[in-house]
Amino acid sequence: MFLTTAFAVATVLFQEPHTHDHDHAEHTHQEDPVHTAYKKALAPYREAAALHLNGTLEIHINSAAFDQTAAADAVKMEKIGTLASTVKWAKPHYGSLKVQGMIDFLGFEQKVDVESMGLEDGVYILDHDAKMIDGPHPLGEVSDPMVDLQPFRSFIFGKTEVPNGLKQLKADDAHAGMQGWTWESDQGQVECWMKDGIPASMKIEMKEGGRLMQRMVLGFSKVELAKEVDAKSYLGKLPKDYSTMDELEAEDGEAGGIDASLLAVGVEAPDVKLTDMNDQEVSLASLEGKTVLLNFWFYH
Amino acid sequence: MPQLQSLWSEVNKERDDVVFLCVNIGDEKDVIQKWWDEDGFTLKAMRQDGSAVSNAFGVQYYPTNYLIGPDGKVAWRAVGYDEGAIRKYLGM
């Protein structure tokens, strides 16, 4: 669950180059030597038809964010687990992701065994067998139905030519002989390293309101590229509600992904009725004149 | 929810024109109450008739957040929790 949350949050970092600054990056900085070096190093990955990855995924969280006694801006990073990861990904958007291991979240041990299939920019979690080993989880079950592979895609396999604000890193002792890049936004920072033309590691730090909240460190032990593949053979299992890939694509792919079913910005919000914890009815219309945040959630 | 709570604590201090409603789907009232009590949330937990409200807003994934403007129109919405975007809209 932290894994999926981490990935979901990470998407924010990588969405920007696709939108308003994409053209800007393409045209204005075309001759930037850092961009040229990045594009050149990643060219084999852009040209490949499929990618196979084995590695480890370390997850660190800001435990102070879960400590009600800590200051609102306190940061205390703690490693909660190292998971074994296998990614198989074929262009344009077929893939599967397996993540296995143990997470120890502030003393609550949890087994993670995730298998998923990917579509477009997203990965749909199919089997999420996260078992409680040591008592109830302090946050309850939080499972995101979707994770985003955009972080991988933009670095090693992506459509994004150059991330916003790309800078070259100077190799320190820990990264001797490697090529490194970094980019950041107010939502976090990404650092990636390549050795002998092969992605070696990737560090993703995510901030919320300026505060560091999560860090993921991916170490790649095996990276392989394939030239010609039957992309559909890379599909994991289909989600239960779908019998064919076309059905799934029709619903989630071209129509704009996971946001597609939501009401469009600018439309009149429906006048719905809600019940508060004192059994009082509240209609949305009665709140006109105020800004209302509706957070849809569940515990179990 | 703890993150939303911490944002709400901040918003509630400065703004009386903003309301946060946490619309639950599928949980029993006492389960919600227990979590709220244990974690000391001051957010407003709301229940709905089945999934009537979730459906009216086309919600399929959780969490999903909507911002409804003072004019009663959808101002922003997203699957997941993007505090940066919410802050930006609220100008905080």
Short mmCIF file of C-alpha atoms in Angstrom, two decimals:
data_model
loop_
_atom_site.label_atom_id
_atom_site.label_comp_id
_atom_site.label_asym_id
_atom_site.label_seq_id
_atom_site.Cartn_x
_atom_site.Cartn_y
_atom_site.Cartn_z
CA MET A 1 0.00 0.00 0.00
CA PHE A 2 2.81 2.42 0.65
CA LEU A 3 4.31 1.34 -2.56
CA THR A 4 1.18 2.22 -4.48
CA THR A 5 0.81 5.46 -2.62
CA ALA A 6 4.39 6.31 -3.34
CA PHE A 7 3.96 5.69 -7.02
CA ALA A 8 0.74 7.61 -7.18
CA VAL A 9 2.31 10.61 -5.54
CA ALA A 10 5.33 10.35 -7.78
CA THR A 11 3.18 10.91 -10.84
CA VAL A 12 2.78 14.54 -10.00
CA LEU A 13 6.46 15.13 -10.53
CA PHE A 14 6.37 13.84 -13.99
CA GLN A 15 3.20 15.26 -15.32
CA GLU A 16 4.48 18.74 -15.85
CA PRO A 17 6.78 18.10 -18.78
CA HIS A 18 3.82 16.69 -20.67
CA THR A 19 1.73 19.77 -20.33
CA HIS A 20 2.54 23.44 -20.47
CA ASP A 21 6.30 23.30 -20.52
CA HIS A 22 6.70 20.54 -23.02
CA ASP A 23 6.92 22.75 -26.10
CA HIS A 24 8.99 25.19 -24.19
CA ALA A 25 11.55 22.53 -23.34
CA GLU A 26 11.57 21.22 -26.88
CA HIS A 27 12.14 24.47 -28.68
CA THR A 28 13.87 26.85 -26.35
CA HIS A 29 16.48 24.49 -24.96
CA GLN A 30 17.13 22.40 -28.03
CA GLU A 31 20.85 23.12 -28.08
CA ASP A 32 21.46 22.75 -24.36
CA PRO A 33 24.43 20.34 -24.01
CA VAL A 34 22.92 18.72 -20.91
CA HIS A 35 19.76 17.93 -22.83
CA THR A 36 21.76 16.60 -25.74
CA ALA A 37 23.74 14.30 -23.43
CA TYR A 38 20.57 13.06 -21.73
CA LYS A 39 18.83 12.34 -25.03
CA LYS A 40 21.90 10.59 -26.40
CA ALA A 41 22.33 8.40 -23.31
CA LEU A 42 18.69 7.37 -23.32
CA ALA A 43 18.30 6.95 -27.07
CA PRO A 44 18.60 3.13 -26.99
CA TYR A 45 15.77 3.03 -24.47
CA ARG A 46 13.56 5.28 -26.52
CA GLU A 47 14.18 3.19 -29.60
CA ALA A 48 13.61 -0.17 -27.93
CA ALA A 49 10.33 -2.00 -28.23
CA ALA A 50 10.39 -3.49 -24.77
CA LEU A 51 12.20 -3.27 -21.49
CA HIS A 52 12.87 -5.88 -18.82
CA LEU A 53 13.97 -4.70 -15.43
CA ASN A 54 14.96 -6.43 -12.22
CA GLY A 55 15.91 -4.55 -9.16
CA THR A 56 15.19 -3.40 -5.69
CA LEU A 57 12.89 -0.71 -4.50
CA GLU A 58 13.73 0.94 -1.19
CA ILE A 59 10.98 2.98 0.38
CA HIS A 60 11.63 5.68 2.98
CA ILE A 61 8.92 7.72 4.58
CA ASN A 62 8.80 10.77 6.76
CA SER A 63 7.71 9.14 10.01
CA ALA A 64 7.20 12.57 11.59
CA ALA A 65 4.18 13.01 9.31
CA PHE A 66 2.49 10.17 11.20
CA ASP A 67 3.48 11.42 14.61
CA GLN A 68 0.86 13.76 15.99
CA THR A 69 3.31 15.09 18.54
CA ALA A 70 5.86 16.13 15.91
CA ALA A 71 6.03 19.66 14.51
CA ALA A 72 4.07 20.23 11.30
CA ASP A 73 7.25 20.69 9.31
CA ALA A 74 9.29 17.96 11.03
CA VAL A 75 11.15 15.55 8.77
CA LYS A 76 12.46 12.21 10.02
CA MET A 77 13.10 9.84 7.15
CA GLU A 78 12.90 6.14 7.95
CA LYS A 79 13.45 3.21 5.65
CA ILE A 80 10.37 1.02 5.82
CA GLY A 81 11.43 -1.70 3.45
CA THR A 82 13.33 -3.00 0.47
CA LEU A 83 11.24 -4.79 -2.10
CA ALA A 84 12.24 -6.97 -5.02
CA SER A 85 10.83 -5.59 -8.25
CA THR A 86 10.42 -6.98 -11.73
CA VAL A 87 9.10 -4.83 -14.52
CA LYS A 88 8.29 -5.97 -18.05
CA TRP A 89 7.17 -3.20 -20.30
CA ALA A 90 6.43 -3.09 -24.03
CA LYS A 91 5.64 -0.05 -26.09
CA PRO A 92 3.37 1.65 -26.38
CA HIS A 93 1.82 0.78 -23.08
CA TYR A 94 1.69 -2.86 -22.16
CA GLY A 95 3.40 -4.17 -19.14
CA SER A 96 3.46 -5.95 -15.88
CA LEU A 97 5.00 -5.18 -12.55
CA LYS A 98 5.75 -7.50 -9.66
CA VAL A 99 6.81 -6.24 -6.27
CA GLN A 100 7.49 -8.49 -3.32
CA GLY A 101 8.93 -8.11 0.13
CA MET A 102 8.33 -6.90 3.63
CA ILE A 103 7.52 -3.45 4.83
CA ASP A 104 8.01 -2.44 8.43
CA PHE A 105 5.99 0.69 8.84
CA LEU A 106 6.70 2.20 12.24
CA GLY A 107 6.70 -1.20 13.85
CA PHE A 108 3.85 -2.70 11.85
CA GLU A 109 5.14 -5.44 9.63
CA GLN A 110 3.42 -6.04 6.37
CA LYS A 111 3.96 -8.45 3.54
CA VAL A 112 3.78 -6.93 0.10
CA ASP A 113 3.06 -9.14 -2.87
CA VAL A 114 1.79 -7.18 -5.79
CA GLU A 115 1.24 -8.24 -9.34
CA SER A 116 -0.18 -5.87 -11.81
CA MET A 117 -0.73 -5.09 -15.42
CA GLY A 118 -0.14 -1.82 -17.14
CA LEU A 119 -2.01 0.27 -19.61
CA GLU A 120 -1.13 3.67 -20.95
CA ASP A 121 0.64 5.54 -18.18
CA GLY A 122 -0.93 3.50 -15.45
CA VAL A 123 -0.55 0.17 -13.80
CA TYR A 124 -3.58 -1.54 -12.45
CA ILE A 125 -3.01 -3.56 -9.34
CA LEU A 126 -4.72 -6.91 -9.63
CA ASP A 127 -3.53 -9.01 -6.77
CA HIS A 128 -2.69 -7.05 -3.74
CA ASP A 129 -2.05 -9.54 -1.01
CA ALA A 130 -0.93 -7.29 1.78
CA LYS A 131 -1.27 -9.31 4.96
CA MET A 132 -1.15 -7.88 8.44
CA ILE A 133 1.45 -9.69 10.46
CA ASP A 134 1.62 -7.65 13.60
CA GLY A 135 -1.66 -6.16 14.67
CA PRO A 136 -3.87 -3.66 12.92
CA HIS A 137 -2.37 -1.05 10.74
CA PRO A 138 -2.48 2.48 12.17
CA LEU A 139 -3.82 3.92 8.96
CA GLY A 140 -6.09 1.07 8.01
CA GLU A 141 -6.16 -0.25 4.50
CA VAL A 142 -5.19 2.26 1.92
CA SER A 143 -4.98 0.76 -1.50
CA ASP A 144 -4.81 2.79 -4.63
CA PRO A 145 -6.28 1.02 -7.62
CA MET A 146 -3.68 2.44 -9.88
CA VAL A 147 0.00 3.18 -9.87
CA ASP A 148 1.76 5.28 -12.40
CA LEU A 149 4.92 4.20 -14.15
CA GLN A 150 5.69 7.67 -15.38
CA PRO A 151 8.86 7.92 -13.26
CA PHE A 152 10.35 4.94 -15.05
CA ARG A 153 9.05 6.03 -18.37
CA SER A 154 10.48 9.50 -18.29
CA PHE A 155 13.93 8.27 -17.33
CA ILE A 156 14.46 4.98 -19.05
CA PHE A 157 11.65 4.37 -21.42
CA GLY A 158 9.63 7.47 -21.72
CA LYS A 159 8.00 9.61 -24.28
CA THR A 160 9.11 12.74 -22.48
CA GLU A 161 12.14 13.99 -24.31
CA VAL A 162 13.65 16.05 -21.52
CA PRO A 163 12.25 16.67 -18.04
CA ASN A 164 11.84 20.27 -16.92
CA GLY A 165 14.85 21.84 -15.25
CA LEU A 166 17.18 18.97 -16.13
CA LYS A 167 20.68 19.29 -14.69
CA GLN A 168 23.72 17.09 -14.95
CA LEU A 169 25.16 15.67 -11.74
CA LYS A 170 28.82 15.47 -10.92
CA ALA A 171 29.82 11.91 -10.05
CA ASP A 172 30.79 11.55 -6.39
CA ASP A 173 32.61 8.56 -4.88
CA ALA A 174 29.45 6.51 -4.66
CA HIS A 175 28.78 7.10 -8.35
CA ALA A 176 32.28 6.91 -9.78
CA GLY A 177 32.28 6.52 -13.54
CA MET A 178 28.55 7.14 -13.81
CA GLN A 179 26.49 9.72 -15.62
CA GLY A 180 23.87 11.40 -13.48
CA TRP A 181 20.93 13.72 -13.96
CA THR A 182 18.55 15.46 -11.67
CA TRP A 183 15.44 17.56 -11.98
CA GLU A 184 13.08 19.03 -9.45
CA SER A 185 9.86 20.88 -8.95
CA ASP A 186 8.14 22.17 -5.85
CA GLN A 187 6.73 18.67 -5.51
CA GLY A 188 10.02 16.90 -5.27
CA GLN A 189 13.22 15.82 -6.86
CA VAL A 190 14.47 13.03 -9.07
CA GLU A 191 18.04 11.79 -9.38
CA CYS A 192 19.05 9.14 -11.88
CA TRP A 193 22.34 7.49 -12.64
CA MET A 194 23.56 5.47 -15.61
CA LYS A 195 26.66 3.32 -15.85
CA ASP A 196 28.06 2.19 -19.17
CA GLY A 197 24.89 3.30 -20.87
CA ILE A 198 22.63 1.28 -18.57
CA PRO A 199 20.32 2.76 -15.92
CA ALA A 200 21.83 1.95 -12.52
CA SER A 201 19.66 3.73 -9.99
CA MET A 202 16.94 6.25 -9.54
CA LYS A 203 16.00 8.25 -6.45
CA ILE A 204 12.64 9.94 -6.24
CA GLU A 205 11.87 12.34 -3.41
CA MET A 206 8.34 13.64 -2.95
CA LYS A 207 7.36 16.74 -1.06
CA GLU A 208 4.04 18.01 0.15
CA GLY A 209 3.75 21.66 1.01
CA GLY A 210 7.53 21.97 0.90
CA ARG A 211 8.02 19.09 3.34
CA LEU A 212 9.85 15.92 2.33
CA MET A 213 7.40 13.02 2.70
CA GLN A 214 8.68 10.02 0.78
CA ARG A 215 11.80 8.74 -0.86
CA MET A 216 12.02 5.80 -3.23
CA VAL A 217 15.36 4.42 -4.28
CA LEU A 218 15.37 2.06 -7.21
CA GLY A 219 18.45 -0.03 -7.84
CA PHE A 220 18.47 -1.84 -11.17
CA SER A 221 20.23 -5.17 -11.20
CA LYS A 222 19.20 -6.23 -14.68
CA VAL A 223 18.13 -4.04 -17.54
CA GLU A 224 17.43 -5.57 -20.93
CA LEU A 225 16.02 -4.13 -24.08
CA ALA A 226 14.17 -5.96 -26.81
CA LYS A 227 13.81 -4.80 -30.38
CA GLU A 228 10.76 -6.65 -31.62
CA VAL A 229 8.07 -8.01 -29.38
CA ASP A 230 4.41 -8.89 -29.45
CA ALA A 231 3.37 -6.07 -27.17
CA LYS A 232 0.15 -7.71 -26.08
CA SER A 233 2.06 -10.71 -24.75
CA TYR A 234 3.40 -8.34 -22.11
CA LEU A 235 0.02 -7.92 -20.58
CA GLY A 236 -0.45 -9.20 -17.11
CA LYS A 237 -3.81 -10.62 -16.16
CA LEU A 238 -6.80 -8.50 -17.03
CA PRO A 239 -8.78 -6.98 -14.17
CA LYS A 240 -11.81 -9.02 -13.18
CA ASP A 241 -14.38 -6.66 -14.68
CA TYR A 242 -12.95 -6.86 -18.17
CA SER A 243 -12.91 -9.75 -20.59
CA THR A 244 -10.88 -8.21 -23.37
CA MET A 245 -8.12 -5.68 -23.67
CA ASP A 246 -10.24 -3.63 -26.08
CA GLU A 247 -12.91 -3.28 -23.44
CA LEU A 248 -10.40 -2.01 -20.93
CA GLU A 249 -8.84 0.38 -23.41
CA ALA A 250 -12.20 1.72 -24.48
CA GLU A 251 -12.96 2.61 -20.92
CA ASP A 252 -9.64 3.72 -19.56
CA GLY A 253 -7.26 4.33 -22.41
CA GLU A 254 -8.27 6.81 -25.02
CA ALA A 255 -10.98 8.42 -23.00
CA GLY A 256 -8.35 9.96 -20.76
CA GLY A 257 -7.57 7.42 -18.08
CA ILE A 258 -8.70 7.38 -14.51
CA ASP A 259 -10.17 10.88 -14.55
CA ALA A 260 -12.49 10.11 -17.44
CA SER A 261 -15.56 9.31 -15.36
CA LEU A 262 -15.32 12.46 -13.23
CA LEU A 263 -17.40 15.57 -13.82
CA ALA A 264 -15.73 18.15 -16.02
CA VAL A 265 -14.39 21.38 -14.57
CA GLY A 266 -16.98 24.13 -15.04
CA VAL A 267 -20.09 21.98 -14.84
CA GLU A 268 -22.69 22.57 -12.18
CA ALA A 269 -22.10 20.24 -9.23
CA PRO A 270 -25.11 18.00 -8.62
CA ASP A 271 -27.18 18.88 -5.57
CA VAL A 272 -26.50 15.85 -3.48
CA LYS A 273 -27.44 15.13 0.09
CA LEU A 274 -24.96 13.98 2.69
CA THR A 275 -25.39 12.92 6.30
CA ASP A 276 -22.98 14.07 8.97
CA MET A 277 -21.88 12.09 12.03
CA ASN A 278 -24.75 13.58 14.06
CA ASP A 279 -27.22 12.21 11.49
CA GLN A 280 -27.95 15.70 10.20
CA GLU A 281 -28.59 16.04 6.49
CA VAL A 282 -26.50 18.55 4.56
CA SER A 283 -27.24 19.43 0.95
CA LEU A 284 -24.47 20.66 -1.27
CA ALA A 285 -26.72 23.46 -2.54
CA SER A 286 -26.95 24.87 0.98
CA LEU A 287 -23.20 25.55 0.85
CA GLU A 288 -23.37 27.79 -2.21
CA GLY A 289 -21.20 30.86 -1.71
CA LYS A 290 -18.50 28.76 -0.06
CA THR A 291 -15.65 26.82 -1.57
CA VAL A 292 -16.24 23.13 -0.85
CA LEU A 293 -13.62 20.42 -0.91
CA LEU A 294 -15.21 17.00 -1.37
CA ASN A 295 -12.86 14.20 -0.42
CA PHE A 296 -14.18 10.76 -1.39
CA TRP A 297 -12.64 8.06 0.76
CA PHE A 298 -13.13 4.71 2.42
CA TYR A 299 -11.49 2.95 5.34
CA HIS A 300 -11.97 -0.73 4.48
CA MET B 1 -6.49 11.52 5.96
CA PRO B 2 -3.86 12.82 8.40
CA GLN B 3 -2.48 14.99 5.60
CA LEU B 4 -5.90 16.36 4.77
CA GLN B 5 -6.49 16.97 8.46
CA SER B 6 -3.30 18.98 8.77
CA LEU B 7 -4.29 21.07 5.73
CA TRP B 8 -7.77 21.55 7.19
CA SER B 9 -6.35 22.72 10.54
CA GLU B 10 -4.47 25.39 8.65
CA VAL B 11 -7.37 26.38 6.35
CA ASN B 12 -9.89 26.46 9.17
CA LYS B 13 -7.79 28.99 11.07
CA GLU B 14 -7.64 31.45 8.20
CA ARG B 15 -10.76 30.97 6.13
CA ASP B 16 -14.44 30.88 6.99
CA ASP B 17 -15.46 30.59 3.33
CA VAL B 18 -14.03 27.09 2.85
CA VAL B 19 -15.62 23.79 3.86
CA PHE B 20 -13.97 20.36 3.72
CA LEU B 21 -16.31 17.35 3.55
CA CYS B 22 -14.92 13.80 3.71
CA VAL B 23 -17.47 11.68 1.90
CA ASN B 24 -17.18 8.07 2.96
CA ILE B 25 -18.28 5.07 0.95
CA GLY B 26 -19.13 1.75 2.47
CA ASP B 27 -17.91 2.01 6.07
CA GLU B 28 -20.03 1.65 9.17
CA LYS B 29 -20.60 4.80 11.18
CA ASP B 30 -18.84 3.41 14.26
CA VAL B 31 -15.76 2.50 12.22
CA ILE B 32 -15.55 6.09 10.99
CA GLN B 33 -16.22 7.49 14.47
CA LYS B 34 -13.53 5.30 16.00
CA TRP B 35 -10.87 6.45 13.56
CA TRP B 36 -11.91 10.07 13.96
CA ASP B 37 -11.79 9.79 17.74
CA GLU B 38 -8.50 7.94 17.83
CA ASP B 39 -6.74 10.38 15.54
CA GLY B 40 -8.52 13.47 16.80
CA PHE B 41 -9.69 14.58 13.36
CA THR B 42 -11.69 17.79 13.18
CA LEU B 43 -12.53 17.19 9.53
CA LYS B 44 -16.22 16.65 8.78
CA ALA B 45 -16.89 13.00 8.02
CA MET B 46 -19.99 12.59 5.85
CA ARG B 47 -21.95 9.53 4.86
CA GLN B 48 -24.00 8.93 1.76
CA ASP B 49 -26.96 6.86 0.74
CA GLY B 50 -25.23 3.78 -0.72
CA SER B 51 -22.99 5.17 -3.42
CA ALA B 52 -25.43 7.84 -4.62
CA VAL B 53 -23.06 10.76 -4.15
CA SER B 54 -19.97 8.94 -5.42
CA ASN B 55 -21.94 7.96 -8.52
CA ALA B 56 -23.28 11.48 -9.07
CA PHE B 57 -19.67 12.69 -9.13
CA GLY B 58 -18.42 9.77 -11.25
CA VAL B 59 -16.01 8.61 -8.57
CA GLN B 60 -14.42 5.23 -9.31
CA TYR B 61 -11.09 5.49 -7.51
CA TYR B 62 -10.36 6.49 -3.95
CA PRO B 63 -9.32 8.95 -2.85
CA THR B 64 -10.77 11.40 -5.35
CA ASN B 65 -10.96 15.09 -4.51
CA TYR B 66 -13.23 17.77 -5.93
CA LEU B 67 -13.19 21.50 -5.33
CA ILE B 68 -16.57 23.15 -5.84
CA GLY B 69 -16.39 26.92 -6.30
CA PRO B 70 -18.65 29.46 -4.56
CA ASP B 71 -20.74 29.47 -7.77
CA GLY B 72 -21.59 25.79 -7.25
CA LYS B 73 -19.51 24.68 -10.23
CA VAL B 74 -16.71 22.13 -10.36
CA ALA B 75 -13.49 24.15 -10.06
CA TRP B 76 -10.98 21.30 -9.96
CA ARG B 77 -10.95 17.57 -9.43
CA ALA B 78 -8.39 14.78 -9.40
CA VAL B 79 -7.92 11.16 -8.46
CA GLY B 80 -5.48 10.93 -5.57
CA TYR B 81 -4.47 13.60 -3.11
CA ASP B 82 -2.65 16.53 -4.65
CA GLU B 83 -2.19 18.99 -1.81
CA GLY B 84 -0.22 21.37 -4.02
CA ALA B 85 -3.14 21.79 -6.40
CA ILE B 86 -5.63 22.30 -3.57
CA ARG B 87 -3.39 24.92 -1.96
CA LYS B 88 -2.95 26.65 -5.28
CA TYR B 89 -6.70 26.91 -5.80
CA LEU B 90 -7.25 28.15 -2.26
CA GLY B 91 -4.38 30.61 -2.64
CA MET B 92 -2.62 29.23 0.45
#
